[in-house]
Amino acid sequence: MNKYESIIGLEVHAQLLTKTKAFCSCSTVFGASPNTNTCPICLGFPGTLPVLNKELVRDIIKVGIATNCKIRPVSSFARKNYFYADLVKGYQITQFDDPICYDGHIDIEISDDERKKIGITRIHMEEDTGKGIHDLDIDSLMDYNRSGVPLIEIVSEPDMRSAKDAYNYLIELRRILVYLGVCTGNMEEGALRCDANVSVRLMGSKEFGTKTEIKNMNSFRNVEKAIDFEIARQIDLLEKGEAVVQETRMWDGQKQITRTMRTKETSVNYRYFTEPDLIKVNVSDEMINDIAKQIPELPSKRKERFIKEYGLPKYDASVLVESQDVAQYYEDVCSVLTAKNEHNYKLVSNWIMTEVMHILSERSITIKDLNLPPNLVAELIELFSNDVISSRVAKDIFPEVVKDGISPKKIVEERGLAQVSDTQSIENIVKKLIEENPESVEKFKNGKKNIVGFFVGNTMKQMNGKANPKVITEIVNKYLSN
Ligand code: ADP
Ligand code: ZN
Ligand code: MG
């Protein structure tokens, strides 16, 4: 048994995909020229008044419902006061003691058949800050396009016990946010940011140890690495009889270590007080019910359903549900097959996970961009699964089906691609190959059974890929064994 146990709680910031900023009507579009998406409100001019973006409220309620949170009927905004060049007003508008969502949880997968509940303490609304431009080696350049972009902060309970738990929690949370369509989930671009709180304690101890907070991890893998590093560092300190200092540390990706950034500030330093320029946020039951209706089936549920309904292996189900559009596409193809009383759903999953996804990644497009009618894929699967064409032919004609939207059936008919299951012609080729390759036959007799592949491959080649591989293999085995 391990001597120490690690405790982890995550604070995740998600940038919402609302069209306009949290408190003004400036655009949130990414990549605009510096300071073009700004106005007196998000530049913090005195005398201007913020107006709450309703889309932001709807989005956070969506996230709250999807993460099993309670939704507060009345909540308020607060000012978090501090000075930094990226914060024009000298305070950030956020929520403090009455966050709109609280007391929720999500389930994470910790192994193939084990799930674990991770509590969500609160989810609140806030605004993003501006951004210093460091590329030019001039720190004083500021871009305020991001100032006022809506964020939600999702604070977890200290329920995670390993870096892997934290990784899985983050993956699940991202999936939910992306499914809800409220965030791109892109950590590398900063649309999803995560601070990790880490402490260790002796196994069996009831009290938590002193925690540190780690920032600056810009990928899922870095979160895992940084937490693992930090756990080891803290255990090392305790083993040496030293104390863990409560502080904020940053992940140094280059050196692969965490290092001190600043010692911990407490909420007192921020002099939080109620934002006087905004009215309270009222949420009616009617609004909650209305939003609940728009929430799609969430990825974990959908995954379970895929396993049950289509008999898919867990792996396939997870890959397919990763993107809502891919999952939908899979279901669309399957429903065409079901209507024809075909049920080879695993073949559809294979096809999408390999052939389709290959094209998507090659062209860096989404399945929607591919614009391929699901019935064409269903038709191809049908031909292949009923042995009308070989997998080779299916793969060969697929690019044309994608490109020109031509029916696979038509291509197969016009070019005579239907595979030959007629054993006589296959037998003739196999017999001839065996005569011509006595040394290979000898190898087979001496126990080299994989030589079968040589004969099958060559037979297939001579039949221009149009023979049924199962039939060829049977015939080759029959002749070699005689
Ligand atoms: P702070 O006052 O430092 O902001 P909070 O109590 O608000 O701390 O918690 C912030 C985050 O730290 C939460 O995600 C929480 O689950 C986590 N956390 C709190 N205490 C610990 C601890 N001892 N070890 C690890 N994580 C912790
Ligand atoms: Zn603005
Ligand atoms: Mg806190």
Tab-separated table of N, CA, C and O in Angstrom, residues 251-306:
chain	number	residue	atom	x	y	z
A	251	TRP	N	3.707	25.792	-13.955
A	251	TRP	CA	4.291	24.666	-14.680
A	251	TRP	C	5.266	25.216	-15.706
A	251	TRP	O	4.908	26.076	-16.509
A	252	ASP	N	6.486	24.761	-15.621
A	252	ASP	CA	7.493	25.151	-16.584
A	252	ASP	C	7.625	24.006	-17.585
A	252	ASP	O	8.268	23.000	-17.308
A	253	GLY	N	6.999	24.194	-18.722
A	253	GLY	CA	6.922	23.113	-19.701
A	253	GLY	C	8.281	22.724	-20.258
A	253	GLY	O	8.514	21.567	-20.602
A	254	GLN	N	9.167	23.711	-20.316
A	254	GLN	CA	10.490	23.440	-20.863
A	254	GLN	C	11.283	22.515	-19.933
A	254	GLN	O	11.826	21.505	-20.349
A	255	LYS	N	11.296	22.898	-18.652
A	255	LYS	CA	12.061	22.112	-17.673
A	255	LYS	C	11.239	20.953	-17.121
A	255	LYS	O	11.761	20.122	-16.388
A	256	GLN	N	9.919	20.957	-17.410
A	256	GLN	CA	9.038	19.911	-16.892
A	256	GLN	C	9.028	19.882	-15.359
A	256	GLN	O	9.099	18.820	-14.736
A	257	ILE	N	8.947	21.067	-14.777
A	257	ILE	CA	8.849	21.159	-13.320
A	257	ILE	C	7.816	22.226	-12.949
A	257	ILE	O	7.391	23.002	-13.804
A	258	THR	N	7.410	22.248	-11.668
A	258	THR	CA	6.600	23.371	-11.193
A	258	THR	C	7.533	24.260	-10.383
A	258	THR	O	8.464	23.770	-9.751
A	259	ARG	N	7.317	25.582	-10.465
A	259	ARG	CA	8.130	26.456	-9.616
A	259	ARG	C	7.295	27.603	-9.063
A	259	ARG	O	6.245	27.955	-9.617
A	260	THR	N	7.788	28.166	-7.949
A	260	THR	CA	7.037	29.193	-7.231
A	260	THR	C	6.717	30.377	-8.126
A	260	THR	O	7.566	30.878	-8.852
A	261	MET	N	5.465	30.816	-8.077
A	261	MET	CA	5.052	31.978	-8.845
A	261	MET	C	4.759	33.097	-7.860
A	261	MET	O	5.262	34.188	-7.964
A	262	ARG	N	3.911	32.817	-6.896
A	262	ARG	CA	3.668	33.796	-5.828
A	262	ARG	C	3.103	33.044	-4.624
A	262	ARG	O	2.477	31.996	-4.763
A	263	THR	N	3.368	33.596	-3.446
A	263	THR	CA	2.767	32.970	-2.270
A	263	THR	C	1.307	33.365	-2.254
A	263	THR	O	0.912	34.377	-2.824
A	264	LYS	N	0.513	32.557	-1.614
A	264	LYS	CA	-0.939	32.608	-1.745
A	264	LYS	C	-1.564	33.927	-1.299
A	264	LYS	O	-1.330	34.405	-0.209
A	265	GLU	N	-2.391	34.491	-2.205
A	265	GLU	CA	-3.185	35.631	-1.755
A	265	GLU	C	-4.508	35.055	-1.238
A	265	GLU	O	-4.942	33.993	-1.665
A	266	THR	N	-5.125	35.726	-0.307
A	266	THR	CA	-6.424	35.235	0.170
A	266	THR	C	-7.502	36.141	-0.402
A	266	THR	O	-7.212	37.214	-0.934
A	267	SER	N	-8.755	35.718	-0.282
A	267	SER	CA	-9.842	36.497	-0.885
A	267	SER	C	-9.926	37.896	-0.260
A	267	SER	O	-10.408	38.832	-0.876
A	268	VAL	N	-9.408	38.029	0.966
A	268	VAL	CA	-9.425	39.348	1.616
A	268	VAL	C	-8.644	40.365	0.778
A	268	VAL	O	-9.021	41.518	0.638
A	269	ASN	N	-7.553	39.913	0.157
A	269	ASN	CA	-6.747	40.815	-0.655
A	269	ASN	C	-7.521	41.409	-1.830
A	269	ASN	O	-7.152	42.461	-2.336
A	270	TYR	N	-8.555	40.719	-2.256
A	270	TYR	CA	-9.286	41.171	-3.436
A	270	TYR	C	-10.429	42.129	-3.098
A	270	TYR	O	-11.078	42.653	-3.978
A	271	ARG	N	-10.677	42.331	-1.821
A	271	ARG	CA	-11.749	43.240	-1.387
A	271	ARG	C	-13.019	43.075	-2.230
A	271	ARG	O	-13.528	44.000	-2.834
A	272	TYR	N	-13.509	41.867	-2.286
A	272	TYR	CA	-14.734	41.598	-3.042
A	272	TYR	C	-15.884	42.435	-2.498
A	272	TYR	O	-16.038	42.591	-1.298
A	273	PHE	N	-16.688	43.001	-3.360
A	273	PHE	CA	-17.974	43.570	-2.923
A	273	PHE	C	-18.962	43.482	-4.069
A	273	PHE	O	-18.566	43.308	-5.230
A	274	THR	N	-20.233	43.572	-3.741
A	274	THR	CA	-21.273	43.404	-4.751
A	274	THR	C	-21.132	44.459	-5.847
A	274	THR	O	-20.938	45.638	-5.557
A	275	GLU	N	-21.229	44.025	-7.092
A	275	GLU	CA	-21.129	44.922	-8.242
A	275	GLU	C	-22.365	45.828	-8.252
A	275	GLU	O	-23.484	45.337	-8.442
A	276	PRO	N	-22.170	47.115	-8.051
A	276	PRO	CA	-23.338	47.994	-7.941
A	276	PRO	C	-23.979	48.329	-9.287
A	276	PRO	O	-25.122	48.789	-9.330
A	277	ASP	N	-23.248	48.099	-10.380
A	277	ASP	CA	-23.760	48.499	-11.695
A	277	ASP	C	-24.609	47.430	-12.388
A	277	ASP	O	-25.089	47.633	-13.492
A	278	LEU	N	-24.740	46.267	-11.761
A	278	LEU	CA	-25.538	45.215	-12.391
A	278	LEU	C	-26.656	44.774	-11.448
A	278	LEU	O	-26.444	44.661	-10.239
A	279	ILE	N	-27.810	44.512	-12.041
A	279	ILE	CA	-28.900	44.020	-11.199
A	279	ILE	C	-28.701	42.528	-10.951
A	279	ILE	O	-27.892	41.884	-11.614
A	280	LYS	N	-29.450	41.985	-10.017
A	280	LYS	CA	-29.325	40.561	-9.704
A	280	LYS	C	-29.796	39.713	-10.880
A	280	LYS	O	-30.602	40.155	-11.692
A	281	VAL	N	-29.277	38.507	-10.954
A	281	VAL	CA	-29.670	37.588	-12.022
A	281	VAL	C	-30.812	36.725	-11.510
A	281	VAL	O	-30.651	35.975	-10.552
A	282	ASN	N	-31.963	36.856	-12.129
A	282	ASN	CA	-33.116	36.045	-11.724
A	282	ASN	C	-33.318	34.904	-12.693
A	282	ASN	O	-33.320	35.092	-13.905
A	283	VAL	N	-33.473	33.705	-12.157
A	283	VAL	CA	-33.690	32.538	-13.009
A	283	VAL	C	-34.988	31.863	-12.578
A	283	VAL	O	-35.124	31.439	-11.427
A	284	SER	N	-35.942	31.786	-13.490
A	284	SER	CA	-37.218	31.151	-13.140
A	284	SER	C	-37.171	29.663	-13.436
A	284	SER	O	-36.351	29.191	-14.229
A	285	ASP	N	-38.055	28.906	-12.805
A	285	ASP	CA	-38.158	27.461	-13.083
A	285	ASP	C	-38.466	27.220	-14.548
A	285	ASP	O	-37.977	26.279	-15.170
A	286	GLU	N	-39.296	28.103	-15.077
A	286	GLU	CA	-39.697	27.991	-16.469
A	286	GLU	C	-38.471	28.067	-17.389
A	286	GLU	O	-38.313	27.281	-18.320
A	287	MET	N	-37.590	29.013	-17.072
A	287	MET	CA	-36.371	29.185	-17.864
A	287	MET	C	-35.502	27.934	-17.760
A	287	MET	O	-34.976	27.444	-18.766
A	288	ILE	N	-35.384	27.393	-16.549
A	288	ILE	CA	-34.564	26.188	-16.363
A	288	ILE	C	-35.136	25.015	-17.160
A	288	ILE	O	-34.411	24.309	-17.861
A	289	ASN	N	-36.462	24.844	-17.074
A	289	ASN	CA	-37.099	23.743	-17.820
A	289	ASN	C	-36.914	23.898	-19.315
A	289	ASN	O	-36.666	22.932	-20.037
A	290	ASP	N	-37.047	25.128	-19.754
A	290	ASP	CA	-36.905	25.424	-21.169
A	290	ASP	C	-35.483	25.087	-21.650
A	290	ASP	O	-35.298	24.473	-22.704
A	291	ILE	N	-34.491	25.456	-20.858
A	291	ILE	CA	-33.098	25.174	-21.223
A	291	ILE	C	-32.820	23.670	-21.152
A	291	ILE	O	-32.142	23.110	-22.007
A	292	ALA	N	-33.373	23.021	-20.135
A	292	ALA	CA	-33.158	21.570	-19.966
A	292	ALA	C	-33.597	20.814	-21.216
A	292	ALA	O	-32.973	19.838	-21.617
A	293	LYS	N	-34.670	21.306	-21.840
A	293	LYS	CA	-35.183	20.641	-23.045
A	293	LYS	C	-34.205	20.710	-24.214
A	293	LYS	O	-34.241	19.876	-25.111
A	294	GLN	N	-33.351	21.732	-24.200
A	294	GLN	CA	-32.408	21.881	-25.329
A	294	GLN	C	-31.115	21.104	-25.140
A	294	GLN	O	-30.245	21.119	-26.001
A	295	ILE	N	-30.980	20.455	-23.980
A	295	ILE	CA	-29.728	19.757	-23.728
A	295	ILE	C	-29.727	18.390	-24.428
A	295	ILE	O	-30.638	17.597	-24.231
A	296	PRO	N	-28.723	18.146	-25.261
A	296	PRO	CA	-28.689	16.872	-25.986
A	296	PRO	C	-28.296	15.726	-25.052
A	296	PRO	O	-27.881	15.967	-23.929
A	297	GLU	N	-28.442	14.511	-25.540
A	297	GLU	CA	-27.986	13.353	-24.780
A	297	GLU	C	-26.474	13.526	-24.574
A	297	GLU	O	-25.730	13.746	-25.529
A	298	LEU	N	-26.016	13.428	-23.341
A	298	LEU	CA	-24.608	13.698	-23.052
A	298	LEU	C	-23.719	12.507	-23.420
A	298	LEU	O	-24.186	11.379	-23.503
A	299	PRO	N	-22.426	12.800	-23.670
A	299	PRO	CA	-21.535	11.761	-24.202
A	299	PRO	C	-21.491	10.452	-23.407
A	299	PRO	O	-21.484	9.378	-24.012
A	300	SER	N	-21.475	10.522	-22.080
A	300	SER	CA	-21.352	9.263	-21.326
A	300	SER	C	-22.598	8.397	-21.495
A	300	SER	O	-22.520	7.182	-21.643
A	301	LYS	N	-23.764	9.051	-21.507
A	301	LYS	CA	-25.021	8.322	-21.730
A	301	LYS	C	-25.035	7.718	-23.124
A	301	LYS	O	-25.434	6.582	-23.344
A	302	ARG	N	-24.613	8.541	-24.079
A	302	ARG	CA	-24.652	8.116	-25.465
A	302	ARG	C	-23.723	6.936	-25.684
A	302	ARG	O	-24.042	5.995	-26.401
A	303	LYS	N	-22.582	6.997	-25.036
A	303	LYS	CA	-21.615	5.907	-25.150
A	303	LYS	C	-22.235	4.597	-24.660
A	303	LYS	O	-22.161	3.577	-25.330
A	304	GLU	N	-22.868	4.668	-23.490
A	304	GLU	CA	-23.511	3.464	-22.963
A	304	GLU	C	-24.581	2.941	-23.908
A	304	GLU	O	-24.718	1.744	-24.115
A	305	ARG	N	-25.338	3.864	-24.468
A	305	ARG	CA	-26.392	3.448	-25.392
A	305	ARG	C	-25.784	2.792	-26.636
A	305	ARG	O	-26.303	1.793	-27.139
A	306	PHE	N	-24.691	3.355	-27.147
A	306	PHE	CA	-24.045	2.780	-28.336
A	306	PHE	C	-23.623	1.333	-28.061
A	306	PHE	O	-23.741	0.470	-28.927
